[in-house]
XYZ file of C-alpha atoms in Angstrom:
697
model
C 83.333 103.893 67.915
C 79.642 104.449 67.275
C 77.298 103.726 70.141
C 75.404 101.062 68.190
C 78.669 99.071 67.850
C 79.307 98.827 71.606
C 80.057 95.340 72.942
C 79.355 94.074 76.440
C 83.060 94.501 77.294
C 82.841 98.185 76.346
C 79.709 98.602 78.414
C 81.333 96.903 81.418
C 84.176 99.425 81.254
C 81.679 102.306 81.345
C 79.911 100.707 84.320
C 83.202 100.238 86.193
C 84.180 103.857 85.540
C 80.852 105.009 86.969
C 81.440 102.841 90.033
C 84.999 104.101 90.589
C 84.227 107.848 90.462
C 81.475 107.617 93.106
C 82.618 104.672 95.248
C 82.966 106.752 98.419
C 79.518 108.296 98.003
C 77.911 104.902 97.339
C 79.490 103.554 100.546
C 78.091 106.533 102.482
C 74.614 105.943 101.070
C 74.679 102.284 102.096
C 75.800 103.114 105.632
C 73.018 105.714 105.850
C 70.540 102.866 105.551
C 72.094 101.208 108.604
C 72.165 104.456 110.574
C 68.456 105.054 110.042
C 67.700 101.428 110.903
C 69.623 101.739 114.211
C 72.558 99.547 113.169
C 75.282 102.015 114.134
C 77.913 99.589 115.323
C 79.782 96.948 113.404
C 77.590 93.974 112.570
C 77.949 90.649 114.347
C 78.629 88.948 111.034
C 81.972 90.767 110.802
C 85.003 88.616 111.643
C 86.574 91.546 113.482
C 83.538 91.930 115.713
C 83.420 88.184 116.289
C 87.100 88.216 117.386
C 86.402 90.902 119.988
C 83.396 89.020 121.354
C 85.315 85.774 121.716
C 88.627 87.184 123.018
C 89.103 86.061 126.648
C 91.610 88.810 127.388
C 89.021 91.579 126.842
C 86.744 92.503 129.716
C 82.983 92.613 129.482
C 83.015 96.374 129.921
C 84.831 96.821 126.609
C 82.107 94.996 124.703
C 79.230 97.238 125.766
C 77.837 99.348 122.910
C 74.600 101.391 122.971
C 72.733 103.272 120.237
C 70.638 106.407 120.776
C 69.110 106.710 117.312
C 68.358 110.407 116.743
C 69.204 110.015 113.052
C 65.992 108.093 112.455
C 63.937 110.770 114.241
C 65.504 113.633 112.265
C 64.947 111.916 108.931
C 61.352 111.113 109.938
C 60.714 114.792 110.766
C 62.046 115.790 107.365
C 60.000 113.136 105.603
C 56.794 114.251 107.320
C 57.513 117.903 106.541
C 58.277 117.201 102.882
C 55.161 115.026 102.569
C 53.076 118.037 103.625
C 55.065 120.435 101.466
C 55.067 118.549 98.144
C 52.486 115.768 98.084
C 51.783 115.700 94.343
C 51.202 117.536 91.072
C 48.269 118.520 88.918
C 47.808 119.515 85.271
C 46.820 123.025 84.184
C 46.349 124.593 80.723
C 49.365 126.369 79.300
C 47.129 129.166 78.016
C 44.109 129.354 80.274
C 42.106 131.366 77.708
C 42.426 128.762 74.946
C 39.632 126.192 74.855
C 41.885 123.575 73.254
C 44.411 123.931 76.096
C 41.656 123.742 78.681
C 40.290 120.511 77.239
C 43.777 119.015 76.774
C 44.708 119.762 80.386
C 41.416 118.335 81.634
C 41.966 115.071 79.756
C 45.632 114.820 80.791
C 44.547 115.414 84.370
C 42.140 112.469 84.120
C 44.911 110.300 82.663
C 47.285 111.348 85.462
C 44.728 110.344 88.102
C 44.412 106.965 86.354
C 48.194 106.515 86.332
C 48.393 107.294 90.045
C 45.713 104.715 90.817
C 47.417 102.025 88.709
C 50.956 102.675 89.988
C 50.064 103.022 93.691
C 51.129 106.649 93.812
C 50.765 107.213 97.565
C 53.145 104.399 98.480
C 55.536 105.235 95.666
C 55.622 108.904 96.687
C 56.434 108.015 100.302
C 59.234 105.678 99.229
C 60.655 108.326 96.894
C 60.766 110.868 99.739
C 62.445 108.260 101.947
C 65.167 107.705 99.320
C 65.551 111.459 98.900
C 65.942 112.072 102.644
C 68.108 109.106 103.629
C 70.266 108.550 100.537
C 70.421 112.185 99.411
C 69.222 111.304 95.906
C 66.087 109.889 94.329
C 65.711 108.444 90.853
C 62.945 106.663 88.971
C 62.632 104.797 85.699
C 59.403 105.009 83.662
C 58.591 102.402 81.014
C 55.677 100.590 79.391
C 55.505 96.972 80.552
C 53.862 94.815 77.896
C 53.266 91.626 79.927
C 50.922 93.291 82.434
C 47.568 95.040 82.299
C 44.178 93.683 81.162
C 44.031 90.734 78.748
C 42.960 91.887 75.270
C 43.342 88.576 73.412
C 45.272 85.353 73.001
C 48.024 84.208 70.713
C 47.254 81.726 67.939
C 48.028 78.029 68.277
C 50.965 77.163 66.065
C 52.050 73.917 64.406
C 54.948 72.913 62.119
C 54.384 73.472 58.407
C 56.308 70.896 56.320
C 55.803 72.905 53.153
C 57.550 75.998 54.396
C 59.647 74.466 57.120
C 58.287 77.006 59.603
C 55.251 77.379 61.820
C 51.651 78.005 60.768
C 48.530 78.817 62.820
C 46.015 76.091 63.638
C 42.611 76.657 62.016
C 39.192 75.795 63.479
C 36.452 74.025 61.521
C 34.707 77.347 60.826
C 37.854 78.762 59.288
C 38.866 80.937 62.261
C 42.289 80.842 63.879
C 42.502 78.669 66.995
C 43.689 80.536 70.062
C 46.024 79.362 72.796
C 44.460 80.297 76.148
C 47.802 79.626 77.848
C 49.348 82.517 75.898
C 47.328 85.672 76.750
C 48.106 89.029 75.164
C 48.085 91.959 77.588
C 47.389 95.594 76.813
C 50.437 96.706 78.777
C 50.720 99.060 81.699
C 52.756 102.069 82.715
C 55.340 101.171 85.364
C 57.350 103.452 87.654
C 60.434 101.801 89.174
C 62.339 103.638 91.906
C 66.125 103.321 91.635
C 68.293 103.320 94.799
C 70.888 106.027 94.204
C 73.851 103.695 94.848
C 72.682 101.584 91.887
C 72.755 104.530 89.455
C 76.031 105.396 87.725
C 76.890 108.364 85.523
C 79.561 109.165 82.962
C 82.999 109.881 84.385
C 83.401 113.480 83.179
C 79.835 114.694 83.736
C 79.408 117.987 85.576
C 75.796 117.169 86.489
C 73.406 114.260 86.220
C 71.408 116.120 83.568
C 74.602 116.640 81.546
C 75.710 113.017 81.829
C 75.894 111.421 78.395
C 74.407 108.239 79.784
C 73.110 106.679 83.008
C 73.652 103.066 84.051
C 71.197 101.197 86.257
C 72.436 98.036 88.012
C 69.837 95.788 89.616
C 69.061 92.254 90.714
C 66.573 90.299 88.593
C 65.121 86.838 89.060
C 67.230 84.386 87.121
C 64.155 82.791 85.529
C 63.082 86.103 83.985
C 66.540 86.645 82.506
C 66.675 83.103 81.118
C 63.321 83.748 79.431
C 64.969 86.528 77.406
C 67.591 84.125 75.976
C 65.221 81.211 75.486
C 66.636 78.889 72.847
C 70.256 79.997 73.323
C 71.765 77.386 75.627
C 75.237 78.954 75.627
C 73.849 82.300 76.806
C 71.719 80.541 79.423
C 74.772 78.788 80.863
C 76.656 82.090 81.070
C 73.790 83.710 82.953
C 73.691 80.832 85.440
C 77.419 81.249 86.035
C 76.945 84.992 86.488
C 74.394 84.315 89.236
C 77.031 82.346 91.157
C 79.852 84.855 90.698
C 78.343 88.364 90.703
C 78.181 90.084 94.063
C 75.294 92.402 94.976
C 74.655 94.585 98.018
C 72.100 93.094 100.401
C 70.277 95.736 102.471
C 69.228 93.155 105.056
C 72.743 92.020 105.933
C 74.632 95.162 104.849
C 77.134 93.061 102.899
C 77.977 92.225 99.309
C 77.105 88.635 98.517
C 75.696 86.384 95.840
C 71.904 86.215 95.873
C 70.488 82.761 95.250
C 68.086 82.645 92.310
C 68.974 86.174 91.194
C 71.459 87.637 88.762
C 72.852 91.111 88.154
C 71.445 92.927 85.111
C 72.776 96.284 83.895
C 70.952 98.829 81.768
C 72.587 101.806 80.065
C 70.555 104.636 78.550
C 72.208 107.163 76.224
C 70.544 110.561 76.022
C 69.324 111.763 72.612
C 71.916 113.850 70.768
C 72.918 114.731 67.203
C 74.375 111.295 66.576
C 71.392 109.414 68.038
C 68.345 111.732 67.858
C 66.126 109.234 69.672
C 68.741 107.996 72.136
C 69.850 104.392 72.596
C 69.907 101.663 75.242
C 71.645 98.371 76.025
C 70.625 95.700 78.559
C 73.136 92.997 79.451
C 74.164 90.510 82.124
C 77.857 89.682 82.347
C 78.959 89.187 78.740
C 75.463 88.288 77.485
C 73.588 90.987 75.569
C 69.872 90.845 76.362
C 68.389 93.761 74.407
C 69.302 96.976 72.618
C 67.747 99.612 70.394
C 66.549 103.196 70.182
C 64.690 104.678 73.136
C 60.936 104.250 72.602
C 59.543 107.528 71.217
C 62.868 109.189 72.092
C 61.891 109.464 75.783
C 64.835 109.293 78.194
C 63.357 106.987 80.869
C 65.154 108.155 84.049
C 64.428 111.231 86.184
C 66.616 112.267 89.138
C 66.820 114.779 91.990
C 69.368 115.407 94.758
C 69.208 116.791 98.320
C 72.363 118.923 98.625
C 74.922 119.153 95.861
C 78.613 118.503 96.410
C 80.904 121.194 95.033
C 82.846 119.804 92.085
C 80.677 116.696 91.831
C 77.362 116.048 90.055
C 76.176 113.862 92.944
C 74.434 114.918 96.174
C 74.405 113.861 99.810
C 71.723 113.785 102.487
C 71.294 115.597 105.771
C 72.778 112.542 107.526
C 76.285 113.607 106.488
C 76.070 116.719 108.727
C 74.730 114.925 111.797
C 76.802 111.758 111.592
C 79.662 113.010 113.898
C 77.183 114.036 116.590
C 75.446 110.673 116.370
C 78.798 108.945 116.891
C 79.543 111.042 120.004
C 76.055 110.445 121.419
C 76.490 106.694 121.046
C 80.007 106.737 122.515
C 79.061 108.827 125.546
C 75.884 106.805 126.131
C 77.956 103.635 126.065
C 80.358 105.151 128.609
C 77.431 105.960 130.905
C 76.303 102.349 130.712
C 79.874 101.113 131.337
C 80.152 103.231 134.496
C 76.846 101.961 135.769
C 77.950 98.366 135.208
C 81.557 98.692 136.460
C 81.104 101.087 139.405
C 77.359 100.929 139.804
C 75.970 100.881 143.360
C 77.702 102.087 146.543
C 80.571 99.900 147.829
C 81.881 99.291 151.412
C 85.656 99.070 151.990
C 87.105 97.437 155.198
C 90.645 96.450 156.222
C 91.747 92.891 155.676
C 91.827 92.091 159.449
C 88.411 93.635 160.080
C 84.960 92.261 159.598
C 81.380 93.456 159.585
C 78.676 91.298 161.121
C 74.922 91.517 161.060
C 73.248 92.551 164.288
C 69.691 92.593 165.588
C 66.684 93.664 163.503
C 64.219 96.098 164.968
C 61.091 97.499 163.296
C 62.412 99.802 160.567
C 66.008 99.547 161.872
C 68.913 97.361 160.716
C 71.941 96.988 163.060
C 75.442 95.971 161.846
C 78.588 95.435 163.989
C 82.189 96.042 162.957
C 85.579 95.712 164.707
C 88.545 98.018 164.212
C 88.378 101.218 162.260
C 85.171 102.453 160.699
C 84.519 101.021 157.193
C 84.684 103.408 154.233
C 81.767 103.773 151.803
C 82.399 104.666 148.121
C 79.389 106.069 146.363
C 78.366 104.474 143.040
C 78.586 106.272 139.697
C 75.756 106.634 137.168
C 77.888 108.311 134.521
C 76.414 111.738 135.235
C 79.573 113.435 134.035
C 78.735 112.403 130.455
C 75.151 113.634 130.471
C 75.955 117.340 129.685
C 78.110 116.181 126.775
C 75.331 113.968 125.440
C 72.733 116.726 125.768
C 75.043 119.219 124.057
C 75.547 116.888 121.097
C 71.819 116.204 120.825
C 71.025 119.931 120.744
C 73.813 120.574 118.258
C 72.604 117.676 116.131
C 69.142 119.235 115.657
C 70.732 122.630 115.006
C 72.906 121.185 112.256
C 69.800 119.602 110.758
C 68.042 123.025 110.892
C 65.283 121.581 113.045
C 65.802 123.535 116.281
C 62.959 125.934 115.387
C 60.750 123.091 114.250
C 60.991 121.476 117.684
C 59.331 124.492 119.298
C 55.741 123.992 120.378
C 53.172 125.660 118.111
C 50.241 127.132 120.053
C 46.942 125.535 119.104
C 44.092 127.741 117.984
C 40.607 127.214 116.630
C 40.879 130.098 114.166
C 41.332 128.643 110.685
C 43.245 131.621 109.266
C 45.743 131.382 112.125
C 46.146 127.681 111.413
C 46.771 128.437 107.729
C 49.448 130.991 108.639
C 51.099 128.539 111.046
C 51.041 125.791 108.445
C 52.610 128.026 105.798
C 55.290 129.199 108.229
C 56.120 125.578 109.107
C 56.372 124.698 105.414
C 58.969 127.431 104.916
C 61.437 125.317 106.916
C 61.338 122.676 104.180
C 61.533 124.979 101.157
C 65.048 123.985 100.029
C 64.609 120.181 100.012
C 60.887 120.467 99.318
C 61.349 122.404 96.080
C 63.800 119.826 94.754
C 61.567 116.822 95.396
C 58.659 118.879 94.077
C 60.467 119.404 90.767
C 61.252 115.695 90.712
C 57.549 114.833 90.920
C 56.776 117.365 88.172
C 59.399 115.850 85.842
C 58.192 112.359 86.702
C 54.567 113.181 85.904
C 55.555 114.780 82.583
C 57.460 111.666 81.578
C 54.608 109.378 82.673
C 52.030 111.319 80.656
C 54.265 111.352 77.600
C 54.949 107.602 77.714
C 51.278 106.849 78.345
C 50.104 108.990 75.426
C 52.439 107.232 73.000
C 52.022 103.682 74.356
C 48.427 103.260 75.544
C 45.728 102.053 73.163
C 42.633 104.127 72.450
C 40.563 101.715 74.546
C 42.887 102.231 77.547
C 42.780 106.012 77.117
C 38.963 105.994 76.986
C 38.875 103.982 80.217
C 41.079 106.645 81.809
C 39.339 109.797 80.563
C 35.773 108.432 80.467
C 33.419 107.415 77.673
C 31.904 110.898 77.577
C 35.236 112.284 76.350
C 35.591 109.762 73.521
C 34.597 112.398 70.985
C 37.603 114.510 72.069
C 40.113 111.632 71.912
C 41.928 113.269 69.002
C 42.507 116.369 71.163
C 44.420 114.162 73.617
C 46.366 112.145 71.048
C 47.292 115.174 68.924
C 48.161 117.514 71.787
C 51.554 119.195 71.560
C 54.445 118.510 73.905
C 53.540 119.133 77.506
C 55.853 122.109 77.737
C 53.943 123.938 75.017
C 50.282 123.122 75.464
C 49.737 122.162 79.089
C 51.795 122.784 82.180
C 52.162 120.655 85.290
C 52.433 122.534 88.550
C 52.905 121.348 92.144
C 49.731 120.795 94.097
C 49.735 121.241 97.874
C 47.031 119.163 99.487
C 46.320 118.680 103.185
C 43.353 119.082 105.524
C 44.083 122.707 106.433
C 44.518 123.718 102.796
C 41.235 122.009 101.919
C 39.476 123.942 104.661
C 41.062 127.172 103.417
C 39.816 126.586 99.888
C 36.361 125.764 101.201
C 36.205 129.035 103.150
C 37.379 130.994 100.094
C 34.727 129.311 97.990
C 32.078 130.082 100.601
C 33.056 133.763 100.462
C 32.757 133.834 96.674
C 29.319 132.219 96.745
C 28.192 134.453 99.619
C 29.041 137.757 97.926
C 28.797 136.887 94.234
C 26.463 133.899 94.142
C 23.389 135.954 93.229
C 25.162 137.406 90.184
C 26.276 133.967 88.925
C 24.065 131.920 86.644
C 23.868 128.146 86.747
C 26.168 127.935 83.716
C 28.716 130.283 85.321
C 28.844 128.135 88.446
C 29.152 125.029 86.280
C 32.127 126.526 84.448
C 33.878 127.322 87.740
C 33.332 123.771 88.945
C 34.431 122.194 85.659
C 37.682 124.143 85.376
C 38.663 123.663 89.030
C 40.834 120.569 89.653
C 39.676 120.531 93.276
C 35.905 120.888 92.824
C 35.386 118.805 89.682
C 33.011 116.112 90.965
C 30.944 114.701 88.114
C 27.784 113.509 89.823
C 27.616 116.286 92.389
C 27.636 119.143 89.851
C 26.370 117.353 86.747
C 23.350 119.618 86.269
C 25.549 122.718 86.545
C 28.153 121.527 84.031
C 26.106 119.750 81.349
C 25.493 122.902 79.231
C 29.166 123.866 79.444
C 30.264 120.326 78.499
C 27.859 120.120 75.554
C 28.845 123.526 74.178
C 32.560 122.815 74.657
C 32.360 119.455 72.878
C 30.442 120.999 69.962
C 32.926 123.879 69.603
C 35.886 121.481 69.675
C 34.177 119.370 66.987
C 33.649 122.450 64.819
C 37.313 123.403 65.237
C 38.229 119.929 63.923
C 35.885 120.338 60.943
C 33.241 117.928 62.261
C 29.805 119.488 61.996
C 27.244 118.768 64.708
C 23.777 120.284 64.068
C 21.869 122.154 66.748
C 19.276 120.298 68.802
C 15.817 121.454 69.791
C 16.657 120.700 73.431
C 19.799 122.866 73.556
C 19.946 125.946 75.745
C 19.977 128.284 72.746
C 20.711 131.406 74.795
C 23.863 129.837 76.237
C 24.974 128.302 72.920
C 24.556 131.632 71.119
C 26.756 133.343 73.722
C 29.452 130.675 73.456
C 29.416 130.627 69.648
C 29.525 134.413 69.439
C 32.469 134.522 71.855
C 34.349 131.864 69.879
C 33.770 133.694 66.578
C 35.248 136.859 68.098
C 38.477 135.161 69.188
C 41.612 136.461 67.391
C 42.455 133.046 65.920
C 39.001 132.542 64.343
C 39.891 134.426 61.163
C 42.813 132.019 60.601
C 40.536 128.962 60.558
C 39.750 127.413 57.140
C 36.781 129.097 55.399
C 34.799 125.862 55.559
C 35.052 125.751 59.356
C 34.097 129.419 59.629
C 31.014 128.709 57.525
C 30.140 125.833 59.879
C 30.127 128.280 62.789
C 27.855 130.666 60.870
C 25.498 127.822 59.972
C 25.406 126.487 63.538
C 24.756 129.950 64.954
C 21.951 130.442 62.418
C 20.304 127.193 63.504
C 20.210 128.319 67.126
C 18.779 131.703 66.081
C 16.079 129.947 64.040
C 15.200 127.590 66.884
C 15.052 130.527 69.289
C 12.678 132.367 66.939
C 10.495 129.274 66.759
C 10.319 129.200 70.560
C 9.160 132.822 70.596
C 6.543 132.081 67.953
C 5.244 129.108 69.906
C 5.008 131.360 72.944
C 2.979 133.908 70.960
C 0.688 131.205 69.655
C 0.158 129.929 73.186
C -0.673 133.447 74.317
C -3.418 133.785 71.661
C -5.138 130.588 72.740
C -8.222 130.159 74.938
C -8.107 131.235 78.552
C -9.250 128.614 81.123
C -12.305 129.684 83.120
C -12.667 126.959 85.730
C -12.067 127.031 89.461
C -13.408 129.090 92.319
C -13.919 132.850 92.184
C -11.074 135.091 93.244
C -11.691 138.692 94.267
C -9.237 141.157 92.669
C -8.345 144.716 93.544
C -9.856 145.825 90.241
C -13.263 147.552 89.826
C -15.585 147.807 86.809
C -18.608 149.923 85.979
C -22.036 148.161 86.037
C -25.005 148.915 83.775
C -26.627 151.114 86.418
C -23.528 153.285 86.770
C -22.168 151.738 89.952
C -18.683 150.231 90.517
C -18.109 146.771 91.834
C -15.130 144.577 92.631
C -14.164 142.080 89.903
C -14.206 138.355 90.642
C -12.260 136.069 88.256
C -11.983 132.260 88.002
C -8.922 130.926 89.842
C -7.721 129.003 86.760
C -7.770 132.227 84.724
C -5.638 134.049 87.309
C -3.169 131.145 87.519
C -2.868 130.977 83.704
C -2.264 134.725 83.489
C 0.505 134.621 86.126
C 2.315 131.741 84.403
C 2.140 133.378 80.992
C 3.461 136.676 82.300
C 6.373 134.945 84.050
C 7.144 132.823 80.986
C 7.038 135.801 78.652
C 9.169 137.878 80.997
C 11.898 135.223 81.376
C 12.160 134.656 77.639
C 12.333 138.356 76.837
C 14.923 138.874 79.590
C 17.100 136.063 78.173
C 16.851 137.446 74.652
C 17.710 140.956 75.808
C 21.018 139.677 77.275
C 22.199 138.301 73.913
C 24.554 140.289 71.636
C 22.810 143.012 69.590
C 23.365 141.335 66.220
C 21.988 138.045 67.506
C 18.836 139.743 68.866
C 18.256 141.396 65.493
C 18.629 138.063 63.667
C 16.179 136.383 66.042
C 13.677 139.198 65.558
C 13.894 138.937 61.761
C 13.490 135.181 61.868
C 10.606 135.582 64.316
C 8.785 137.987 61.982
C 9.448 135.663 59.043
C 8.151 132.677 60.957
C 5.098 134.603 62.194
C 3.991 135.172 58.600
C 3.912 131.406 58.006
C 1.334 129.093 59.469
C 3.845 126.297 60.064
C 7.346 127.390 61.167
C 10.264 125.474 59.652
C 14.007 125.355 60.341
C 15.796 127.163 57.525
């Protein structure tokens, strides 16, 4: 049978098969939630537990149960360590030397920051790590939700049309369509939904989750939302209401399966793209009511998954709790025995014969006197359960050893030296490499999927809001970028206070030893290409020339000509254009685009020659002669043959100094240009000098 012909009964069979093959693991995952929460013993709601509590033949000592919850502490240590090890991801160019890749990665990085802000990334990341640590698996579904996001318009008011028998829009007096303000139209929004691992089912014969032909997601949804999907179909609505009364769902609060009032079970199955269905396929149903089906939007499989520790022969994984569970049971049992001994035996006891008695005597300051007849009474010392303490301590130590945290519990000496702190931090992170790498890869896959869905689903207006109005001219670079695996790469990004301080020290060293050799444009390029130092307002003056030149070069590559401006930094633009024209791929550009580069470069050479001519004209002008006299270390011969010290007007000296500096800086900048460019500027300068009014040719 073809996938598109599946009925709800066929889908229910697939869901039941996925439940049957992993039933034991799902039960373990659910009990892990109770172990972390401190609910280690049978719940009071159980009939068995209630029978024991109410049985008159059982003594009070048999009902005493204590919990020493080390499981919660171990999982918290792992969560904190993983949070420091793999806090997030960042986008980098696939080929760092290609300008197109650099710009694409920069824009995707801006979009990723926008997605994180919209989706509440910090909270979502913490919850994902909690699932990963406690359940042993973490999964997330990424989709574009159309009924959220900013309002971009309203639907038209509709009325019955007797002529056609259908509905027609209501028109205003001016001929425009009347809108219904109660029916807003939203732009949509990217949504990341974490999936508890015990609600995710795979195909029965799969050897891994990635190789599973399909994944099934079972969840509880508000009944009203489901009824909205079958609006107008009363028979389907009645079936959904019956499903809400009959379907059982696991309640984390009570730890039991029960019907949830006002909610119904909805199942979603997603088939991976293959030869038969190149774009994949999905079904959504509740009971025997089909809610939706179709090809996967843009062919994107919407679920990503990662596991803690794989089970040999099974595609599923388990958490660290499986290894420490027996020790936790022994710690609770022995701790309960200690409490039982303290209650049953407790304090010291006095034993006397039946025909003897002990009476109270006189009281003296600090002395109590008792009288007894017959043999001396016997005193039995109380018990505090000390015999169980070594066993409890042994299990606690073994528990942390099994969790590979015995070294982590050692005290780390504190030091003020930053490099020592960096080494200590890196050595601590090594303890979380195995689980940390897996959750790190999960975040990388999740970010790739988010960026892909956003690129295909978001409107141009939404993208511009994410990347900034200044990047609107490069919007086509973002929309037309290749798959993320080919053009840009997403790598893990480690971010904490010590790492930030380490980067700051490294940057200080670079500026200290190489800062004098770096120009303003060089520093701006470093800042612009660094994902950690890119702060728009702080370094705007350093990056504006780089941004302007980059945008112009990208426009030329697209065949959009942008003429040179008089206010451009012609020295910098000539260097950038010359470098681009020497790239290996330049000769493969269309001849028209190559000619645009030649024309643009010629404009900058002409404008540079005009600047030199204006400088020469300024130099041939009148010299100011005002101001007070300034004595100079220069002597001239007088008419009578004597020498005297020259005195010049202060304005003349100041003018001379400025002109020399200006001429020197211009000549120095020109001398640093490529040889062919200097020759072109010189020729244009000589040509312009022969004309009284220079023009741009």
